[in-house]
mmCIF file of C-alpha atoms in Angstrom:
data_model
loop_
_atom_site.group_PDB
_atom_site.id
_atom_site.type_symbol
_atom_site.label_atom_id
_atom_site.label_comp_id
_atom_site.label_asym_id
_atom_site.label_seq_id
_atom_site.Cartn_x
_atom_site.Cartn_y
_atom_site.Cartn_z
ATOM 1 C CA MET A 1 -13.405 -36.149 -20.868
ATOM 2 C CA PRO A 2 -11.353 -33.017 -20.013
ATOM 3 C CA SER A 3 -8.441 -33.526 -17.657
ATOM 4 C CA ALA A 4 -8.170 -31.791 -14.299
ATOM 5 C CA ARG A 5 -5.217 -29.864 -15.717
ATOM 6 C CA SER A 6 -7.413 -28.303 -18.420
ATOM 7 C CA HIS A 7 -9.468 -26.627 -15.688
ATOM 8 C CA MET A 8 -6.472 -25.191 -13.850
ATOM 9 C CA ILE A 9 -5.725 -21.515 -14.243
ATOM 10 C CA ARG A 10 -2.533 -21.117 -16.232
ATOM 11 C CA ARG A 11 0.056 -18.860 -14.601
ATOM 12 C CA TYR A 12 3.004 -17.184 -16.250
ATOM 13 C CA GLY A 13 6.043 -15.445 -14.811
ATOM 14 C CA ILE A 14 7.515 -12.534 -16.714
ATOM 15 C CA ASP A 15 11.156 -11.591 -16.994
ATOM 16 C CA THR A 16 12.750 -8.199 -16.458
ATOM 17 C CA SER A 17 12.494 -7.152 -20.119
ATOM 18 C CA VAL A 18 8.699 -7.406 -20.017
ATOM 19 C CA LEU A 19 8.380 -5.426 -16.784
ATOM 20 C CA VAL A 20 10.781 -2.734 -18.032
ATOM 21 C CA ARG A 21 8.731 -2.423 -21.232
ATOM 22 C CA LEU A 22 5.551 -2.009 -19.175
ATOM 23 C CA LEU A 23 7.242 0.595 -16.974
ATOM 24 C CA THR A 24 8.739 2.698 -19.755
ATOM 25 C CA GLY A 25 6.226 2.326 -22.573
ATOM 26 C CA THR A 26 9.095 2.393 -25.058
ATOM 27 C CA PRO A 27 9.531 1.622 -27.822
ATOM 28 C CA GLU A 28 5.850 2.344 -28.253
ATOM 29 C CA ALA A 29 5.148 -0.373 -30.850
ATOM 30 C CA ASP A 30 6.814 -3.005 -28.646
ATOM 31 C CA TYR A 31 4.966 -1.708 -25.587
ATOM 32 C CA ASP A 32 1.616 -1.887 -27.415
ATOM 33 C CA ALA A 33 2.335 -5.443 -28.598
ATOM 34 C CA CYS A 34 3.393 -6.475 -25.083
ATOM 35 C CA VAL A 35 0.218 -5.071 -23.525
ATOM 36 C CA GLU A 36 -1.912 -6.671 -26.232
ATOM 37 C CA ARG A 37 -0.385 -10.119 -25.713
ATOM 38 C CA LEU A 38 -0.564 -9.961 -21.929
ATOM 39 C CA SER A 39 -4.139 -8.666 -22.062
ATOM 40 C CA ALA A 40 -5.122 -11.601 -24.264
ATOM 41 C CA LEU A 41 -3.597 -14.054 -21.801
ATOM 42 C CA VAL A 42 -5.403 -12.460 -18.874
ATOM 43 C CA THR A 43 -8.804 -11.735 -20.428
ATOM 44 C CA GLU A 44 -9.206 -14.421 -23.069
ATOM 45 C CA GLU A 45 -7.418 -17.310 -21.378
ATOM 46 C CA GLY A 46 -8.045 -16.260 -17.775
ATOM 47 C CA ALA A 47 -4.329 -16.668 -17.076
ATOM 48 C CA GLY A 48 -2.448 -15.082 -14.221
ATOM 49 C CA VAL A 49 0.737 -13.149 -14.966
ATOM 50 C CA VAL A 50 3.201 -12.501 -12.157
ATOM 51 C CA ALA A 51 6.577 -10.868 -11.535
ATOM 52 C CA SER A 52 9.013 -12.309 -8.999
ATOM 53 C CA ASN A 53 10.858 -10.215 -6.426
ATOM 54 C CA GLN A 54 14.033 -10.634 -8.485
ATOM 55 C CA VAL A 55 12.350 -9.312 -11.639
ATOM 56 C CA ILE A 56 10.832 -6.387 -9.723
ATOM 57 C CA GLY A 57 14.212 -5.515 -8.192
ATOM 58 C CA GLU A 58 16.036 -5.759 -11.515
ATOM 59 C CA ALA A 59 13.431 -3.610 -13.267
ATOM 60 C CA TYR A 60 13.632 -1.021 -10.464
ATOM 61 C CA VAL A 61 17.387 -0.702 -10.989
ATOM 62 C CA ALA A 62 17.210 -0.912 -14.797
ATOM 63 C CA VAL A 63 14.762 1.966 -15.281
ATOM 64 C CA GLN A 64 16.879 4.174 -13.049
ATOM 65 C CA HIS A 65 20.158 3.288 -14.732
ATOM 66 C CA HIS A 66 19.101 3.032 -18.380
ATOM 67 C CA TYR A 67 16.157 5.446 -18.536
ATOM 68 C CA GLY A 68 17.101 8.038 -15.907
ATOM 69 C CA VAL A 69 13.940 7.436 -13.867
ATOM 70 C CA THR A 70 14.068 8.644 -10.257
ATOM 71 C CA ARG A 71 13.625 6.181 -7.393
ATOM 72 C CA ALA A 72 10.278 7.724 -6.506
ATOM 73 C CA ASP A 73 9.043 7.504 -10.102
ATOM 74 C CA ALA A 74 10.332 3.937 -10.427
ATOM 75 C CA ARG A 75 8.389 2.948 -7.306
ATOM 76 C CA ALA A 76 5.260 4.741 -8.532
ATOM 77 C CA GLY A 77 5.563 3.031 -11.913
ATOM 78 C CA LEU A 78 5.970 -0.385 -10.320
ATOM 79 C CA LEU A 79 2.904 0.164 -8.155
ATOM 80 C CA HIS A 80 0.918 1.270 -11.192
ATOM 81 C CA VAL A 81 1.900 -1.744 -13.312
ATOM 82 C CA LEU A 82 1.557 -4.289 -10.490
ATOM 83 C CA ARG A 83 -1.912 -2.996 -9.579
ATOM 84 C CA SER A 84 -3.090 -2.777 -13.192
ATOM 85 C CA GLY A 85 -4.586 -6.248 -13.341
ATOM 86 C CA LEU A 86 -2.204 -7.163 -16.130
ATOM 87 C CA VAL A 87 0.699 -8.291 -13.923
ATOM 88 C CA SER A 88 0.807 -8.856 -10.186
ATOM 89 C CA PRO A 89 3.657 -9.561 -7.775
ATOM 90 C CA LEU A 90 4.285 -13.283 -7.274
ATOM 91 C CA ASN A 91 4.549 -12.723 -3.520
ATOM 92 C CA GLY A 92 1.393 -10.644 -3.300
ATOM 93 C CA ARG A 93 0.451 -7.745 -1.068
ATOM 94 C CA SER A 94 3.682 -7.694 0.953
ATOM 95 C CA VAL A 95 5.571 -6.701 -2.201
ATOM 96 C CA LEU A 96 3.180 -3.832 -2.914
ATOM 97 C CA ASP A 97 3.684 -2.703 0.684
ATOM 98 C CA ALA A 98 7.479 -2.895 0.242
ATOM 99 C CA ILE A 99 7.345 -0.815 -2.948
ATOM 100 C CA GLY A 100 5.168 1.774 -1.245
ATOM 101 C CA SER A 101 7.405 2.060 1.829
ATOM 102 C CA THR A 102 10.024 4.779 1.924
ATOM 103 C CA GLY A 103 12.708 5.646 4.427
ATOM 104 C CA GLY A 104 14.993 3.228 6.180
ATOM 105 C CA ALA A 105 15.731 0.074 4.223
ATOM 106 C CA GLY A 106 15.737 0.349 0.454
ATOM 107 C CA LEU A 107 13.417 -1.480 -1.909
ATOM 108 C CA LEU A 108 15.906 -4.215 -2.784
ATOM 109 C CA ASP A 109 16.533 -4.893 0.915
ATOM 110 C CA ARG A 110 12.780 -5.108 1.466
ATOM 111 C CA LEU A 111 12.379 -7.537 -1.438
ATOM 112 C CA ILE A 112 15.244 -9.685 -0.152
ATOM 113 C CA ALA A 113 13.750 -9.791 3.342
ATOM 114 C CA ASP A 114 10.313 -10.612 1.901
ATOM 115 C CA GLY A 115 11.730 -13.567 -0.011
ATOM 116 C CA TYR A 116 13.481 -15.024 3.010
ATOM 117 C CA THR A 117 10.651 -14.501 5.463
ATOM 118 C CA ARG A 118 8.250 -16.224 3.041
ATOM 119 C CA GLU A 119 10.475 -19.255 3.541
ATOM 120 C CA ASP A 120 10.236 -18.726 7.330
ATOM 121 C CA LEU A 121 13.874 -17.643 7.529
ATOM 122 C CA ASP A 122 15.314 -14.836 9.612
ATOM 123 C CA VAL A 123 17.675 -12.535 7.739
ATOM 124 C CA LEU A 124 21.213 -11.633 8.757
ATOM 125 C CA THR A 125 22.759 -8.381 7.559
ATOM 126 C CA LEU A 126 25.533 -5.915 8.226
ATOM 127 C CA ASP A 127 23.260 -3.033 7.141
ATOM 128 C CA GLU A 128 21.634 -1.149 10.026
ATOM 129 C CA ALA A 129 18.810 0.215 7.865
ATOM 130 C CA MET A 130 17.932 -3.275 6.665
ATOM 131 C CA ALA A 131 18.099 -4.549 10.241
ATOM 132 C CA SER A 132 15.130 -2.310 11.051
ATOM 133 C CA LEU A 133 12.863 -4.638 9.047
ATOM 134 C CA PRO A 134 10.904 -7.442 10.750
ATOM 135 C CA ARG A 135 12.862 -10.687 11.181
ATOM 136 C CA VAL A 136 16.113 -9.010 10.097
ATOM 137 C CA ARG A 137 19.026 -8.588 12.455
ATOM 138 C CA ILE A 138 22.655 -7.550 12.459
ATOM 139 C CA LEU A 139 25.154 -10.368 12.033
ATOM 140 C CA GLN A 140 27.426 -10.175 15.039
ATOM 141 C CA ALA A 141 29.569 -12.401 17.180
ATOM 142 C CA GLY A 142 27.377 -14.973 18.886
ATOM 143 C CA THR A 143 24.502 -14.660 16.357
ATOM 144 C CA ALA A 144 22.608 -17.890 16.581
#
């Protein structure tokens, strides 16, 4: 008799190297192999593949620093990959909204705030732009 575990959908989290490969497509042979393996997990095994806020933030910085990608192109690439059906954000729609938002707080600030608010925590900052986000406020004397 099959166990209950055998009927559960298997979920995998990727690291930054996988997301960077999906964003850049280079080296091409490695990119093709990565897509092939992930596709097999998703289509053949019915697995879910997700990227955490930390991985998304690291990949965002890495493609700018190491590949010369602009912020706008990095955001567009992340949205493309995370909506592809191959990989999705661990924290769901709010992360896609954060990536698509421009002006004010930066993407990393938005990902940090998303992580804390998912844990029902308010966020304290010294950054005025970040303080414009929901449930984020400036750390000041008497903050409690």
